[in-house]
Coordinates of N, CA, C and O and ligand atoms in Angstrom, one line a residue:
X20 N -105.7 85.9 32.3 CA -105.4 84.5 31.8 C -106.6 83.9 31.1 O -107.8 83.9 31.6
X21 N -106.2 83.3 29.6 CA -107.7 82.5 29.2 C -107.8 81.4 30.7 O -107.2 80.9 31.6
X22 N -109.5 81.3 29.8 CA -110.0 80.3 30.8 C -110.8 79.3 30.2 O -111.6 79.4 29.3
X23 N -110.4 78.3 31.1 CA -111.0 77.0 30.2 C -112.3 76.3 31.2 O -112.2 76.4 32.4
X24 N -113.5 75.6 30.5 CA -114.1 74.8 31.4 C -114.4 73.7 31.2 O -114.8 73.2 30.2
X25 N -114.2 73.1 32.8 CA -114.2 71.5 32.2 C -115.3 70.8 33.3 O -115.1 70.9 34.5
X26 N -116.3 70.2 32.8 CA -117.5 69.7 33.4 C -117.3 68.3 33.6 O -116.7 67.6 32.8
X27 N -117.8 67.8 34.7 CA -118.0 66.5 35.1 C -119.2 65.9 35.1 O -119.6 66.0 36.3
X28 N -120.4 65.2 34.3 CA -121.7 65.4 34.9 C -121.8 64.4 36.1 O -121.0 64.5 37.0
X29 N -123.2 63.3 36.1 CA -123.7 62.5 37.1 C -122.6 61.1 37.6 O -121.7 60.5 37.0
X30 N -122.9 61.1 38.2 CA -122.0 59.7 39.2 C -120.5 60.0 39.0 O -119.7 59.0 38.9
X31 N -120.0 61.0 38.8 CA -118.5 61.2 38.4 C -118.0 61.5 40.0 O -117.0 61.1 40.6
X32 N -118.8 62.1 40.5 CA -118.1 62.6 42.0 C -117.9 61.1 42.7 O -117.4 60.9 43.8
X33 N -118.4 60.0 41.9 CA -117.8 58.6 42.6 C -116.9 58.1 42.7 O -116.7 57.0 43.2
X34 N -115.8 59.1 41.9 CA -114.5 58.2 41.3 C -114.1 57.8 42.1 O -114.3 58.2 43.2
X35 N -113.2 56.3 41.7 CA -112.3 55.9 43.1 C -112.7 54.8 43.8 O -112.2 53.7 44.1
X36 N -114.1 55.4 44.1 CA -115.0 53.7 44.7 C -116.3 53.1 43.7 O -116.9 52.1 44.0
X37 N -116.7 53.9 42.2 CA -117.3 53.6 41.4 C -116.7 52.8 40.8 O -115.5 53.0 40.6
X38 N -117.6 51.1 40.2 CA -116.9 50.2 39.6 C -115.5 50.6 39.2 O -115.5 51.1 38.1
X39 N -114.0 50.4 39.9 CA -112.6 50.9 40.1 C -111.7 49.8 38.9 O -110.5 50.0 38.5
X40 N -112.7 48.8 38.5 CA -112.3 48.0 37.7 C -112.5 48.8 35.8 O -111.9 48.5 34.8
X41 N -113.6 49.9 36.1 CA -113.6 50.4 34.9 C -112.9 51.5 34.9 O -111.9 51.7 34.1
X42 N -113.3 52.6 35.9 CA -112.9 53.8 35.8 C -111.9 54.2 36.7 O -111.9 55.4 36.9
X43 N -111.0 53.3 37.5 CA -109.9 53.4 38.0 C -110.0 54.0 39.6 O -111.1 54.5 40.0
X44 N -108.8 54.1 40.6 CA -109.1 54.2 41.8 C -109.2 55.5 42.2 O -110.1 55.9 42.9
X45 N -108.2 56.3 41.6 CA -108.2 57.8 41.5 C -109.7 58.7 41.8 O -110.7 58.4 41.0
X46 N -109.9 59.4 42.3 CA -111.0 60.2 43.0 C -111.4 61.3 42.1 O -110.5 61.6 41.3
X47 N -112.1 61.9 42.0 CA -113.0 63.5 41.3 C -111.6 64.6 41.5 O -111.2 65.3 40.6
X48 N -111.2 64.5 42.7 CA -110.4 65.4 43.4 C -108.8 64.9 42.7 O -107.9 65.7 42.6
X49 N -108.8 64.1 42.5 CA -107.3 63.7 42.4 C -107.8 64.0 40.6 O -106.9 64.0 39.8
X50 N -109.0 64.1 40.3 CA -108.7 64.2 38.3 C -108.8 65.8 38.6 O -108.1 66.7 38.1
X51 N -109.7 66.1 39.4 CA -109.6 67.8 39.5 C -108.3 68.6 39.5 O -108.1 69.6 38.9
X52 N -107.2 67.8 40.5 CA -105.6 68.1 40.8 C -105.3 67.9 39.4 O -105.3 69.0 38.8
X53 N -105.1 67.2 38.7 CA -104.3 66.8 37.0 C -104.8 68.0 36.5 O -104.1 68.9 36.2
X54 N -105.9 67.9 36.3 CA -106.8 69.1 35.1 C -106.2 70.5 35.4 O -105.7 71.2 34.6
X55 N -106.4 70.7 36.7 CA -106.0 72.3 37.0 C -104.4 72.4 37.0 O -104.0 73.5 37.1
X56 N -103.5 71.1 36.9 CA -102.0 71.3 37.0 C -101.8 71.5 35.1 O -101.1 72.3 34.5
X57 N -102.5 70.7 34.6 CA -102.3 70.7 33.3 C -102.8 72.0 32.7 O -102.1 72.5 31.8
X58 N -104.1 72.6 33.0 CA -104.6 73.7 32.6 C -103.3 74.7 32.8 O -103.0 75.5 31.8
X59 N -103.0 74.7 33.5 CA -101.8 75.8 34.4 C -100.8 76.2 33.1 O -100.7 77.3 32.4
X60 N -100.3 74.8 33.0 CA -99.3 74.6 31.9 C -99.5 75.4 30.7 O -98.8 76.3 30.2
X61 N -101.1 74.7 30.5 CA -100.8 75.6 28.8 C -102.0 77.3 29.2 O -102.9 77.8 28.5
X62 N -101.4 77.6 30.3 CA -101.6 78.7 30.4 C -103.4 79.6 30.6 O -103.8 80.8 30.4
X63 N -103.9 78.4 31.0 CA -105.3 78.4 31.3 C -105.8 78.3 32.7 O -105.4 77.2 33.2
X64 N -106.8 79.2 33.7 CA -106.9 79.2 34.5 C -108.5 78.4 34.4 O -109.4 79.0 33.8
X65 N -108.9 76.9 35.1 CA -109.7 76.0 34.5 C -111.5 76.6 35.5 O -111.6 76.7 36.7
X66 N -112.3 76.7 34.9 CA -113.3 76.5 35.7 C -114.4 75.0 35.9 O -115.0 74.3 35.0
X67 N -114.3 74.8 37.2 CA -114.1 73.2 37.3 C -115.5 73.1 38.0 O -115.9 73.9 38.9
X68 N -116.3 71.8 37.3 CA -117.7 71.7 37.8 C -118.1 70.7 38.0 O -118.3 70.2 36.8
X69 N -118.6 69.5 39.0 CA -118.9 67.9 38.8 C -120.7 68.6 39.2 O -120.8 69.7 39.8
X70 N -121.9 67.7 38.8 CA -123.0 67.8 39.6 C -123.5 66.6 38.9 O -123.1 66.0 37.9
X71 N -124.4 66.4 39.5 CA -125.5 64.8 39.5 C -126.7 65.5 38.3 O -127.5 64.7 37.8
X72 N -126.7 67.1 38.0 CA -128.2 67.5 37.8 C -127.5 68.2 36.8 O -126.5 68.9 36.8
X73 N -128.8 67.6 35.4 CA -128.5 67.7 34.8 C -128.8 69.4 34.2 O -128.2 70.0 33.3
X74 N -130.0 69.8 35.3 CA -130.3 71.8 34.8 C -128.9 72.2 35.5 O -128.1 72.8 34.8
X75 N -128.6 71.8 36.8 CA -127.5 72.4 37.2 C -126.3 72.7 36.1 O -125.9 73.8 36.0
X76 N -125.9 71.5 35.3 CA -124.4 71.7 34.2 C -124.6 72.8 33.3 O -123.8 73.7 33.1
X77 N -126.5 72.6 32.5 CA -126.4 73.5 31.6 C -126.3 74.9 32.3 O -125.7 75.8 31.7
X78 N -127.1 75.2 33.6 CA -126.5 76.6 34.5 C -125.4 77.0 34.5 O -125.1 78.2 34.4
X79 N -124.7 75.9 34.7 CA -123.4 76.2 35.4 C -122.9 76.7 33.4 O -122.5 77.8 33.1
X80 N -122.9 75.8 32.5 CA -122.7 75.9 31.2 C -122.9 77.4 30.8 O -121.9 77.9 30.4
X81 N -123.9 78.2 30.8 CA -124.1 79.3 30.5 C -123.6 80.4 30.6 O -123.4 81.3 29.7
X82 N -123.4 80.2 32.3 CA -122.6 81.0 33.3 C -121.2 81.5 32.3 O -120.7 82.4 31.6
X83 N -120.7 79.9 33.0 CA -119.2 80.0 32.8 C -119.0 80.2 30.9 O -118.2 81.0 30.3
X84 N -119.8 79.4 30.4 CA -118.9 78.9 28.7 C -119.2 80.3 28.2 O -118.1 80.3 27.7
X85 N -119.7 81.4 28.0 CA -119.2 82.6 27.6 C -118.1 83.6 28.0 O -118.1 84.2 29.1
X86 N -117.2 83.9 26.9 CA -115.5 84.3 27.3 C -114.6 83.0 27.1 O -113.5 83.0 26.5
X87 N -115.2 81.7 27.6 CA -114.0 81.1 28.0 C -113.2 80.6 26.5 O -113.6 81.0 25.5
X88 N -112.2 79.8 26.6 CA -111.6 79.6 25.5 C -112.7 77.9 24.8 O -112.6 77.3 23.7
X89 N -113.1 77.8 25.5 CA -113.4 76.2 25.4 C -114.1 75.6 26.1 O -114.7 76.3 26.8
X90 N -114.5 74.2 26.4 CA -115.1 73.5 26.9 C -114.9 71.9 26.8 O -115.1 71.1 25.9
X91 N -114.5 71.4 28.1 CA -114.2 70.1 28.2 C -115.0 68.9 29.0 O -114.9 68.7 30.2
X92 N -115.7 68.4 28.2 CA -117.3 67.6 29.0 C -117.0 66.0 28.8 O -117.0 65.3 27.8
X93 N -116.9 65.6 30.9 CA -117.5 64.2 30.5 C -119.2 64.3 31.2 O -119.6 64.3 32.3
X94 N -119.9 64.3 30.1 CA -121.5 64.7 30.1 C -122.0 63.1 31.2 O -123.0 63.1 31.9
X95 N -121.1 61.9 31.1 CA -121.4 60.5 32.2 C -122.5 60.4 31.1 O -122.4 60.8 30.0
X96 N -123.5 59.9 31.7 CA -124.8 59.3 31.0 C -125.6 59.9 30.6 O -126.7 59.3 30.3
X97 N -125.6 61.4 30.6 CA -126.3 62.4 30.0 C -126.3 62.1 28.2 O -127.2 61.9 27.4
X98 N -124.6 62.1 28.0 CA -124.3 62.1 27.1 C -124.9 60.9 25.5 O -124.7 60.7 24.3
X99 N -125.7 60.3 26.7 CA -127.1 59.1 25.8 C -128.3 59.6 25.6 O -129.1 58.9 25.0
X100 N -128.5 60.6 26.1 CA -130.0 61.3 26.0 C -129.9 62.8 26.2 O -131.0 63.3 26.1
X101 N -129.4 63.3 26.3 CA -129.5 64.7 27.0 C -129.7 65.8 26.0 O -128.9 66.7 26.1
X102 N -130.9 65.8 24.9 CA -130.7 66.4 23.6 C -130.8 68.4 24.9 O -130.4 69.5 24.5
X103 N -131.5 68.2 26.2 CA -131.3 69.7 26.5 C -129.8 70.6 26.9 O -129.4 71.8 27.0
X104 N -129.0 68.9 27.2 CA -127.7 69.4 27.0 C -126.4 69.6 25.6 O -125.3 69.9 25.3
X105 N -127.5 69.1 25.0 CA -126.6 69.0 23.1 C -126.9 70.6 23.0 O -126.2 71.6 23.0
X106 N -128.2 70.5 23.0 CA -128.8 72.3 22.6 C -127.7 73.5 23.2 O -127.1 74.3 22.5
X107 N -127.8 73.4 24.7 CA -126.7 73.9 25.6 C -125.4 74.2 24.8 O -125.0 75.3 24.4
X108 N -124.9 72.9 24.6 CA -123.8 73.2 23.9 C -123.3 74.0 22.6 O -122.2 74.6 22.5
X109 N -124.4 73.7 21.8 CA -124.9 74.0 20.4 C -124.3 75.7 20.7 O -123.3 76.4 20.3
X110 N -125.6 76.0 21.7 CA -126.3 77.0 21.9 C -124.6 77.9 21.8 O -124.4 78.8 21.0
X111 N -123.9 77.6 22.4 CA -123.2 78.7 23.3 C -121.5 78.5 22.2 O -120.5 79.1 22.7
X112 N -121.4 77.8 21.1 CA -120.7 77.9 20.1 C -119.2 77.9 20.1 O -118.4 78.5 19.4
X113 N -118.9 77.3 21.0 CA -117.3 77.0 21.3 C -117.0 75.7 21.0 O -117.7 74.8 20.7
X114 N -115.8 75.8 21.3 CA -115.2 74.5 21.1 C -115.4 73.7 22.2 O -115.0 73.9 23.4
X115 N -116.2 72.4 21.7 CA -116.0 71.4 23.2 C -115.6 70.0 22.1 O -115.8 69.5 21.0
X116 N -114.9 69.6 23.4 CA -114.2 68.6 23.7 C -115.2 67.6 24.7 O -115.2 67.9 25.9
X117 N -116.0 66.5 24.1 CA -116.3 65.2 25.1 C -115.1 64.4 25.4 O -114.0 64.2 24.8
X118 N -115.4 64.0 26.3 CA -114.3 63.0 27.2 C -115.1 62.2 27.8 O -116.1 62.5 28.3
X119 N -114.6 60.7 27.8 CA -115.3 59.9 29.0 C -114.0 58.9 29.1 O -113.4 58.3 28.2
X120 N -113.8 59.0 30.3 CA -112.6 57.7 31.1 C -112.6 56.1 30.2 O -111.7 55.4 30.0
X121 N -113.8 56.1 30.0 CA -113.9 54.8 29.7 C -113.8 54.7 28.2 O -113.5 55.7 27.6
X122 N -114.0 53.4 27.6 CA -114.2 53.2 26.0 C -115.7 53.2 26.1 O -116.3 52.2 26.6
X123 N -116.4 54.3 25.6 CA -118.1 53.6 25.4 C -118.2 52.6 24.4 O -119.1 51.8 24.6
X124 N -117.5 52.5 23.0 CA -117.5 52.0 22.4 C -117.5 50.0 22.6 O -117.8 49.1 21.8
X125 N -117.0 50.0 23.9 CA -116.4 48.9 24.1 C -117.3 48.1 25.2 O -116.9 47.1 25.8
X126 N -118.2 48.6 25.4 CA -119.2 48.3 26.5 C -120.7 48.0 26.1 O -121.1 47.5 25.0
X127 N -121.4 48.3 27.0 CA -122.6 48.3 26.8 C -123.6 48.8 25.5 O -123.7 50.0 25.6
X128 N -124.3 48.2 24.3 CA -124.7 49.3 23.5 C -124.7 50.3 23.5 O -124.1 51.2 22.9
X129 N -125.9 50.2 24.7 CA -126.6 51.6 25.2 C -125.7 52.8 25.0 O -126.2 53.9 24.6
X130 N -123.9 52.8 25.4 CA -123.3 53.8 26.1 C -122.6 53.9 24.4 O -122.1 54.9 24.2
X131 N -122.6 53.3 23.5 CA -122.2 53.4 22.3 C -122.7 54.9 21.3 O -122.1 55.6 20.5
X132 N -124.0 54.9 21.6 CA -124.3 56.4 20.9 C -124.3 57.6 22.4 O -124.7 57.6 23.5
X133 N -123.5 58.7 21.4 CA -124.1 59.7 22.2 C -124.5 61.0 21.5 O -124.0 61.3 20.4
X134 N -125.5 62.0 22.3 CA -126.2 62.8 21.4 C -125.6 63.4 21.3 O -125.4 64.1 20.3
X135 N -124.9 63.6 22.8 CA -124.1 65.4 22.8 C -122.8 65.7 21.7 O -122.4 66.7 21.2
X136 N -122.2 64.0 21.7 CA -120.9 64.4 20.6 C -121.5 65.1 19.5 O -120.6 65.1 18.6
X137 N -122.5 65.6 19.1 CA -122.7 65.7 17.7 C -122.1 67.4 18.0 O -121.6 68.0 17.1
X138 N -122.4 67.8 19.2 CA -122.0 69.3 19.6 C -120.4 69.6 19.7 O -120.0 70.8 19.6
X139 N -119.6 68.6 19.9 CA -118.6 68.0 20.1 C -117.3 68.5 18.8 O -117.3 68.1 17.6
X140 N -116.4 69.2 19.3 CA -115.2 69.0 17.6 C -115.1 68.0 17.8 O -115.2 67.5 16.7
X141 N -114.8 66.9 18.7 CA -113.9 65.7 19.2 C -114.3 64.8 20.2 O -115.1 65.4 21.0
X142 N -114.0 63.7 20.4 CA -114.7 62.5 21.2 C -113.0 62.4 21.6 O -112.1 62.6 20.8
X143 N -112.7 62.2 23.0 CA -111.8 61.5 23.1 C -112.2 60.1 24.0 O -111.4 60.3 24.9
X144 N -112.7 59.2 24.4 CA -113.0 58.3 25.0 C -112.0 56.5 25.4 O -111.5 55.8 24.6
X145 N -111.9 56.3 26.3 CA -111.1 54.9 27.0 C -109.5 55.6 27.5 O -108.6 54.8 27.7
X146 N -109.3 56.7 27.6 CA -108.2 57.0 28.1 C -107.9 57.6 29.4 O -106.9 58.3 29.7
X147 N -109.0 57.0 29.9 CA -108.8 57.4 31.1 C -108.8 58.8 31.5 O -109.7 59.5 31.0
X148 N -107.7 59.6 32.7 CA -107.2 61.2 33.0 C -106.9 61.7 31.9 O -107.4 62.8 31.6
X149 N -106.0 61.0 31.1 CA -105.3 61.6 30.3 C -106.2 61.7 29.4 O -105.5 61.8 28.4
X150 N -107.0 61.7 29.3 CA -108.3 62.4 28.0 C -108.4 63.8 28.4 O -108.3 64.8 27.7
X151 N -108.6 63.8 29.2 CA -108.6 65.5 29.5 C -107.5 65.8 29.6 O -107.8 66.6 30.4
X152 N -106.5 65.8 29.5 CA -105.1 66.5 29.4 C -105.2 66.9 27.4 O -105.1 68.0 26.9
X153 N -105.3 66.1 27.1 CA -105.4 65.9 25.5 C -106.6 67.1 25.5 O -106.2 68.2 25.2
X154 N -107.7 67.0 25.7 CA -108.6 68.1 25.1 C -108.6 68.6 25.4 O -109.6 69.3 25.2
X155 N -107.6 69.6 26.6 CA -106.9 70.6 27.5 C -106.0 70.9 26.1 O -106.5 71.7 25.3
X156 N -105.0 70.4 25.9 CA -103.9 70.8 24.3 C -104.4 71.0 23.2 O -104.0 71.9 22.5
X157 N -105.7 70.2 22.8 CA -106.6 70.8 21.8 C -107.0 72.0 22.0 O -106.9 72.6 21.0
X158 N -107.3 72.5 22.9 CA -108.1 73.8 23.1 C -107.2 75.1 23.2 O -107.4 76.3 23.1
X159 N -105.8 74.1 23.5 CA -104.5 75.4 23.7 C -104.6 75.7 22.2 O -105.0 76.8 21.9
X160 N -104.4 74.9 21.3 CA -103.5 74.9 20.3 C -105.3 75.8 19.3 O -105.5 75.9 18.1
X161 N -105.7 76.1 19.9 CA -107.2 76.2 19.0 C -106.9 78.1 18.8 O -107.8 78.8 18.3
Ligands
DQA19 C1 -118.6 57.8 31.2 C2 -119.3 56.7 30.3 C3 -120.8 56.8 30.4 O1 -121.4 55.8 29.7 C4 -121.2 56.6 31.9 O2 -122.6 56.8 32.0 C5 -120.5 57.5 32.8 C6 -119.0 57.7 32.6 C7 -117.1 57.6 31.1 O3 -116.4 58.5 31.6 O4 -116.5 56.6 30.7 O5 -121.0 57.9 33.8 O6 -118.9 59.0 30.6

């Protein structure tokens, strides 16, 4: 079965009880359930990773993102600074897909630029779960 990977970085394992007014009530575990039912679908068996640390993702990135079909990253607030996780990405030449629940656009400057999209085919951002269902289909259809 292809295989797809989809990263979570920092404060994401808070879902649920993290400001619930931005990023909704739903848990890490209940977006983990969606991703791997939707993965299923288009025929992808998903390799699934949340951590707070930021050497941890690119590890985990290394590991897993060679073979796989793709890559689907909410990088959280890495994704404003993390030029060692742009490289990461760069590095390993597949298709990724950023995702973030929220609108960055719509918030705080700060969360308005990010470095990693530049590694990025696609930004999907403010849609909540269903952003990752979407760059799950992108990656089928790739
Ligand atoms: C986020 C947006 C980031 O600015 C923030 O630091 C996060 C979550 C999102 O999913 O909306 O941790 O990536």
């Amino acid at each position: 079965m292809k295989r797809v990977v989809v990263v979570n970085g920092p404060n994401l394992n808070l879902l649920g009880k993290r400001e619930p007014h931005i990023y909704g009530t739903r848990s890490l575990e209940d977006l983990n359930q969606t991703v791997r039912e939707k993965a299923r679908s288009l025929g992808f068996d998903a390799s699934l990773f949340q951590s707070n640390s930021e050497g941890d993702i690119i590890d985990f990135l290394q590991k897993e993102g060679p073979g796989s079909a793709g890559i689907v990253i909410n990088p959280g607030a890495l994704s404003h600074y993390s030029l060692a996780l742009y490289d990461c990405l760069q590095a390993l030449a597949l298709p990724v897909v950023e995702v973030h629940l929220s609108n960055i656009h719509a918030r705080e400057e700060f969360r308005s630029k990010s470095v990693t999209a530049r590694a990025a085919r696609g930004v999907i951002t403010g849609l909540g779960f269903a952003g990752y269902g979407l760059a799950l289909e992108f990656l089928a259809e790739q």
